[in-house]
mmCIF file of C-alpha atoms in Angstrom:
data_model
loop_
_atom_site.group_PDB
_atom_site.id
_atom_site.type_symbol
_atom_site.label_atom_id
_atom_site.label_comp_id
_atom_site.label_asym_id
_atom_site.label_seq_id
_atom_site.Cartn_x
_atom_site.Cartn_y
_atom_site.Cartn_z
ATOM 1 C CA ILE A 1 -126.990 35.087 38.575
ATOM 2 C CA ALA A 2 -130.184 34.959 36.552
ATOM 3 C CA GLY A 3 -130.834 37.782 34.135
ATOM 4 C CA ILE A 4 -130.211 39.159 30.700
ATOM 5 C CA THR A 5 -126.841 39.506 29.045
ATOM 6 C CA GLN A 6 -126.006 41.538 25.970
ATOM 7 C CA ALA A 7 -122.961 41.518 23.744
ATOM 8 C CA PRO A 8 -120.964 43.393 22.776
ATOM 9 C CA THR A 9 -120.913 46.092 25.453
ATOM 10 C CA SER A 10 -119.983 48.652 22.848
ATOM 11 C CA GLN A 11 -119.037 48.736 19.182
ATOM 12 C CA ILE A 12 -117.807 51.177 16.582
ATOM 13 C CA LEU A 13 -119.031 50.171 13.136
ATOM 14 C CA ALA A 14 -118.410 51.489 9.647
ATOM 15 C CA ALA A 15 -121.499 52.465 7.697
ATOM 16 C CA GLY A 16 -122.650 49.712 5.370
ATOM 17 C CA ARG A 17 -121.364 46.899 7.579
ATOM 18 C CA ARG A 18 -123.544 44.134 8.939
ATOM 19 C CA MET A 19 -123.804 43.768 12.712
ATOM 20 C CA THR A 20 -125.597 41.406 15.077
ATOM 21 C CA LEU A 21 -126.288 42.380 18.648
ATOM 22 C CA ARG A 22 -126.704 39.408 20.945
ATOM 23 C CA CYS A 23 -129.163 38.981 23.790
ATOM 24 C CA THR A 24 -129.567 35.967 26.063
ATOM 25 C CA GLN A 25 -131.838 35.464 29.072
ATOM 26 C CA ASP A 26 -131.900 32.575 31.512
ATOM 27 C CA MET A 27 -135.210 33.313 33.208
ATOM 28 C CA ARG A 28 -137.239 31.179 30.777
ATOM 29 C CA HIS A 29 -139.260 34.248 29.857
ATOM 30 C CA ASN A 30 -141.560 33.835 26.892
ATOM 31 C CA ALA A 31 -141.422 37.413 25.628
ATOM 32 C CA MET A 32 -138.347 39.381 24.542
ATOM 33 C CA TYR A 33 -137.864 42.875 23.187
ATOM 34 C CA TRP A 34 -135.337 45.169 21.565
ATOM 35 C CA TYR A 35 -135.352 48.911 22.240
ATOM 36 C CA ARG A 36 -133.159 51.769 21.180
ATOM 37 C CA GLN A 37 -132.585 54.725 23.468
ATOM 38 C CA ASP A 38 -131.694 58.122 22.068
ATOM 39 C CA LEU A 39 -131.291 61.356 23.994
ATOM 40 C CA GLY A 40 -134.608 63.133 24.359
ATOM 41 C CA LEU A 41 -136.588 60.306 22.759
ATOM 42 C CA GLY A 42 -136.712 57.778 25.550
ATOM 43 C CA LEU A 43 -136.969 54.070 24.778
ATOM 44 C CA ARG A 44 -138.462 53.056 21.453
ATOM 45 C CA LEU A 45 -139.448 49.511 20.616
ATOM 46 C CA ILE A 46 -137.722 48.038 17.546
ATOM 47 C CA HIS A 47 -138.949 44.421 17.472
ATOM 48 C CA TYR A 48 -140.468 42.003 19.911
ATOM 49 C CA SER A 49 -141.184 38.314 20.270
ATOM 50 C CA ASN A 50 -144.042 37.029 22.401
ATOM 51 C CA THR A 51 -142.833 33.434 22.228
ATOM 52 C CA ALA A 52 -140.137 31.361 20.564
ATOM 53 C CA GLY A 53 -140.716 31.138 16.835
ATOM 54 C CA THR A 54 -142.683 34.387 16.526
ATOM 55 C CA THR A 55 -141.613 38.009 16.076
ATOM 56 C CA GLY A 56 -143.338 41.339 15.572
ATOM 57 C CA LYS A 57 -142.507 44.877 14.554
ATOM 58 C CA GLY A 58 -142.366 47.691 17.045
ATOM 59 C CA GLU A 59 -142.342 51.441 16.614
ATOM 60 C CA VAL A 60 -139.048 51.732 14.692
ATOM 61 C CA PRO A 61 -138.342 48.422 12.873
ATOM 62 C CA ASP A 62 -136.822 49.705 9.596
ATOM 63 C CA GLY A 63 -133.221 48.634 9.065
ATOM 64 C CA TYR A 64 -133.393 45.926 11.730
ATOM 65 C CA SER A 65 -134.290 42.252 11.776
ATOM 66 C CA VAL A 66 -134.673 39.702 14.554
ATOM 67 C CA SER A 67 -135.066 35.977 14.980
ATOM 68 C CA ARG A 68 -136.273 33.825 17.880
ATOM 69 C CA ALA A 69 -135.101 30.285 17.277
ATOM 70 C CA ASN A 70 -135.310 29.377 20.966
ATOM 71 C CA THR A 71 -136.570 30.784 24.264
ATOM 72 C CA ASP A 72 -133.261 32.140 25.507
ATOM 73 C CA ASP A 73 -131.793 34.050 22.561
ATOM 74 C CA PHE A 74 -133.068 37.051 20.623
ATOM 75 C CA PRO A 75 -130.403 38.511 18.288
ATOM 76 C CA LEU A 76 -130.884 41.857 16.549
ATOM 77 C CA THR A 77 -129.270 42.325 13.136
ATOM 78 C CA LEU A 78 -128.447 45.516 11.285
ATOM 79 C CA ALA A 79 -128.074 44.357 7.688
ATOM 80 C CA SER A 80 -126.334 47.527 6.474
ATOM 81 C CA ALA A 81 -125.624 49.996 9.261
ATOM 82 C CA VAL A 82 -126.261 53.721 8.812
ATOM 83 C CA PRO A 83 -125.167 56.612 11.072
ATOM 84 C CA SER A 84 -128.751 57.174 12.256
ATOM 85 C CA GLN A 85 -128.558 53.775 13.936
ATOM 86 C CA THR A 86 -126.029 55.152 16.395
ATOM 87 C CA SER A 87 -127.742 54.577 19.704
ATOM 88 C CA VAL A 88 -127.818 52.554 22.885
ATOM 89 C CA TYR A 89 -129.647 49.270 22.383
ATOM 90 C CA PHE A 90 -131.420 47.486 25.206
ATOM 91 C CA CYS A 91 -132.780 43.985 25.213
ATOM 92 C CA ALA A 92 -135.572 43.120 27.650
ATOM 93 C CA SER A 93 -137.664 40.114 28.561
ATOM 94 C CA SER A 94 -140.900 39.417 30.405
ATOM 95 C CA LYS A 95 -142.571 36.254 31.588
ATOM 96 C CA ASN A 96 -145.404 36.880 29.183
ATOM 97 C CA GLU A 97 -146.446 39.751 26.958
ATOM 98 C CA ALA A 98 -147.675 42.883 28.722
ATOM 99 C CA GLU A 99 -145.984 41.913 31.988
ATOM 100 C CA THR A 100 -143.069 43.600 33.731
ATOM 101 C CA GLN A 101 -140.027 43.793 31.500
ATOM 102 C CA TYR A 102 -136.499 43.285 32.776
ATOM 103 C CA PHE A 103 -133.663 44.940 30.901
ATOM 104 C CA GLY A 104 -130.134 44.005 29.976
ATOM 105 C CA PRO A 105 -127.149 46.333 30.449
ATOM 106 C CA GLY A 106 -127.248 47.676 26.888
ATOM 107 C CA THR A 107 -124.993 47.837 23.839
ATOM 108 C CA ARG A 108 -123.578 51.215 22.826
ATOM 109 C CA LEU A 109 -123.279 51.364 19.047
ATOM 110 C CA LEU A 110 -121.555 54.090 17.044
ATOM 111 C CA VAL A 111 -121.950 53.967 13.271
ATOM 112 C CA LEU A 112 -119.494 56.128 11.359
ATOM 113 C CA GLY B 1 -150.296 57.139 18.385
ATOM 114 C CA GLU B 2 -150.840 57.530 22.105
ATOM 115 C CA SER B 3 -147.908 58.684 24.213
ATOM 116 C CA VAL B 4 -146.801 58.919 27.783
ATOM 117 C CA GLY B 5 -145.331 62.199 28.922
ATOM 118 C CA LEU B 6 -143.741 63.717 31.978
ATOM 119 C CA HIS B 7 -144.477 67.091 33.493
ATOM 120 C CA LEU B 8 -140.860 67.980 34.393
ATOM 121 C CA PRO B 9 -137.626 66.856 32.776
ATOM 122 C CA THR B 10 -135.508 67.488 35.914
ATOM 123 C CA LEU B 11 -136.087 67.408 39.653
ATOM 124 C CA SER B 12 -133.641 68.292 42.432
ATOM 125 C CA VAL B 13 -134.332 67.393 46.060
ATOM 126 C CA GLN B 14 -132.424 67.552 49.299
ATOM 127 C CA GLU B 15 -131.239 64.288 50.782
ATOM 128 C CA GLY B 16 -133.837 63.057 53.257
ATOM 129 C CA ASP B 17 -136.746 64.892 51.636
ATOM 130 C CA ASN B 18 -139.545 63.147 49.789
ATOM 131 C CA SER B 19 -139.572 63.170 45.983
ATOM 132 C CA ILE B 20 -142.579 63.186 43.706
ATOM 133 C CA ILE B 21 -142.192 62.417 40.015
ATOM 134 C CA ASN B 22 -145.211 62.910 37.805
ATOM 135 C CA CYS B 23 -146.355 61.336 34.578
ATOM 136 C CA ALA B 24 -149.336 62.020 32.330
ATOM 137 C CA TYR B 25 -150.804 59.491 29.960
ATOM 138 C CA SER B 26 -153.297 60.090 27.216
ATOM 139 C CA ASN B 27 -154.872 56.709 26.505
ATOM 140 C CA SER B 28 -157.743 55.930 28.831
ATOM 141 C CA ALA B 29 -157.574 52.288 27.701
ATOM 142 C CA SER B 30 -154.151 51.776 29.274
ATOM 143 C CA ASP B 31 -154.450 49.147 31.967
ATOM 144 C CA TYR B 32 -150.955 48.602 33.327
ATOM 145 C CA PHE B 33 -148.311 51.103 34.400
ATOM 146 C CA ILE B 34 -144.702 50.650 35.437
ATOM 147 C CA TRP B 35 -142.022 52.896 36.887
ATOM 148 C CA TYR B 36 -138.403 52.260 35.939
ATOM 149 C CA LYS B 37 -135.185 53.732 37.303
ATOM 150 C CA GLN B 38 -132.172 54.128 35.046
ATOM 151 C CA GLU B 39 -128.758 54.966 36.439
ATOM 152 C CA SER B 40 -126.091 56.367 34.170
ATOM 153 C CA GLY B 41 -124.645 53.722 31.867
ATOM 154 C CA LYS B 42 -127.080 51.021 32.959
ATOM 155 C CA GLY B 43 -130.308 49.502 31.736
ATOM 156 C CA PRO B 44 -133.700 50.465 33.179
ATOM 157 C CA GLN B 45 -134.505 48.763 36.467
ATOM 158 C CA PHE B 46 -138.055 47.885 37.528
ATOM 159 C CA ILE B 47 -139.245 49.811 40.593
ATOM 160 C CA ILE B 48 -142.967 49.311 40.989
ATOM 161 C CA ASP B 49 -146.073 48.705 38.924
ATOM 162 C CA ILE B 50 -149.796 49.271 39.221
ATOM 163 C CA ARG B 51 -152.848 48.022 37.360
ATOM 164 C CA SER B 52 -155.757 50.203 36.401
ATOM 165 C CA ASN B 53 -158.074 48.581 38.955
ATOM 166 C CA MET B 54 -155.962 50.121 41.735
ATOM 167 C CA ASP B 55 -155.251 53.727 42.678
ATOM 168 C CA LYS B 56 -152.326 53.221 45.036
ATOM 169 C CA ARG B 57 -149.583 50.720 45.561
ATOM 170 C CA GLN B 58 -146.710 50.811 48.008
ATOM 171 C CA GLY B 59 -143.272 49.301 47.914
ATOM 172 C CA GLN B 60 -140.149 49.809 49.937
ATOM 173 C CA ARG B 61 -139.822 53.624 50.234
ATOM 174 C CA VAL B 62 -141.821 54.068 47.033
ATOM 175 C CA THR B 63 -145.497 54.623 46.382
ATOM 176 C CA VAL B 64 -147.239 54.839 43.031
ATOM 177 C CA LEU B 65 -150.509 56.727 42.724
ATOM 178 C CA LEU B 66 -152.848 56.395 39.767
ATOM 179 C CA ASN B 67 -155.563 58.934 39.030
ATOM 180 C CA LYS B 68 -157.571 57.612 36.125
ATOM 181 C CA THR B 69 -159.906 60.596 36.109
ATOM 182 C CA VAL B 70 -157.144 62.948 34.998
ATOM 183 C CA LYS B 71 -154.908 60.240 33.536
ATOM 184 C CA HIS B 72 -152.040 60.962 35.882
ATOM 185 C CA LEU B 73 -149.445 58.731 37.475
ATOM 186 C CA SER B 74 -146.968 59.678 40.175
ATOM 187 C CA LEU B 75 -144.028 58.065 41.915
ATOM 188 C CA GLN B 76 -143.298 59.103 45.473
ATOM 189 C CA ILE B 77 -139.920 58.300 46.996
ATOM 190 C CA ALA B 78 -139.674 58.671 50.760
ATOM 191 C CA ALA B 79 -136.505 59.924 52.449
ATOM 192 C CA THR B 80 -134.643 60.354 49.178
ATOM 193 C CA GLN B 81 -131.068 59.104 49.226
ATOM 194 C CA PRO B 82 -128.061 59.864 46.996
ATOM 195 C CA GLY B 83 -128.477 56.424 45.424
ATOM 196 C CA ASP B 84 -131.886 57.497 44.162
ATOM 197 C CA SER B 85 -130.278 59.911 41.703
ATOM 198 C CA ALA B 86 -131.217 58.576 38.279
ATOM 199 C CA VAL B 87 -133.621 59.026 35.391
ATOM 200 C CA TYR B 88 -137.108 57.748 36.145
ATOM 201 C CA PHE B 89 -139.413 56.535 33.385
ATOM 202 C CA CYS B 90 -143.060 55.742 33.484
ATOM 203 C CA ALA B 91 -144.414 53.249 30.986
ATOM 204 C CA GLU B 92 -147.895 52.126 30.070
ATOM 205 C CA THR B 93 -149.334 49.106 28.366
ATOM 206 C CA LEU B 94 -152.107 49.765 25.934
ATOM 207 C CA GLY B 95 -154.842 47.203 26.269
ATOM 208 C CA SER B 96 -154.929 46.239 22.590
ATOM 209 C CA ALA B 97 -151.268 46.607 21.651
ATOM 210 C CA ARG B 98 -149.897 44.843 24.757
ATOM 211 C CA GLN B 99 -146.590 46.650 24.346
ATOM 212 C CA LEU B 100 -144.949 49.136 26.668
ATOM 213 C CA THR B 101 -144.835 52.793 25.700
ATOM 214 C CA PHE B 102 -142.267 54.816 27.623
ATOM 215 C CA GLY B 103 -142.195 58.454 28.567
ATOM 216 C CA SER B 104 -139.049 60.512 27.946
ATOM 217 C CA GLY B 105 -137.940 60.395 31.603
ATOM 218 C CA THR B 106 -137.276 62.707 34.559
ATOM 219 C CA GLN B 107 -133.766 63.248 35.882
ATOM 220 C CA LEU B 108 -133.810 63.145 39.688
ATOM 221 C CA THR B 109 -130.805 64.708 41.414
ATOM 222 C CA VAL B 110 -130.374 64.323 45.158
ATOM 223 C CA LEU B 111 -128.489 67.202 46.753
ATOM 224 C CA PRO B 112 -126.322 66.631 49.854
#
């Protein structure tokens, strides 16, 4: 079934540890996105990539990095996790920028 | 920056009634709007979209209305069913930024 997969489903992480959240799509979409969702704050854009090889910063990029080596994969890395990064993380993709985005199932991250 | 907001955080309707979820936006340059549905523990799911050159668009049991004069967006769900219970988000694309900005969401509860 075509779509977006994320891994892991959930994770408990000690503060200061490095963590990479994985995202893969098989729809050959050019654009991909990472959001975090916190209660009362809705979805906030962390980083995006309009095409393979390019990335950009969203609303809340500090403490996160991304790479886009190919069309299908868009990993999000927390270099040194902090408790304020406890959140639910969603990856999304769209055929092109500013088109309808389709979301993955999310990764629930708890940083202690 | 510009933001998308919702008039009501919660809405309860009787099964079989019609539901109307409202959304206000503040940037008159926004040219693309999307409604998403998010069930508990899942990622947002695309429902329907509308471009700024339209004022109404219909889908299966859903209708989106756009009033550019007052910068208001609404989602109408006909014959609301228990499976419609979820959080509904509106999102807009700003013409220059080409990224989605999400509102904080409305919790729709369908009563038996």
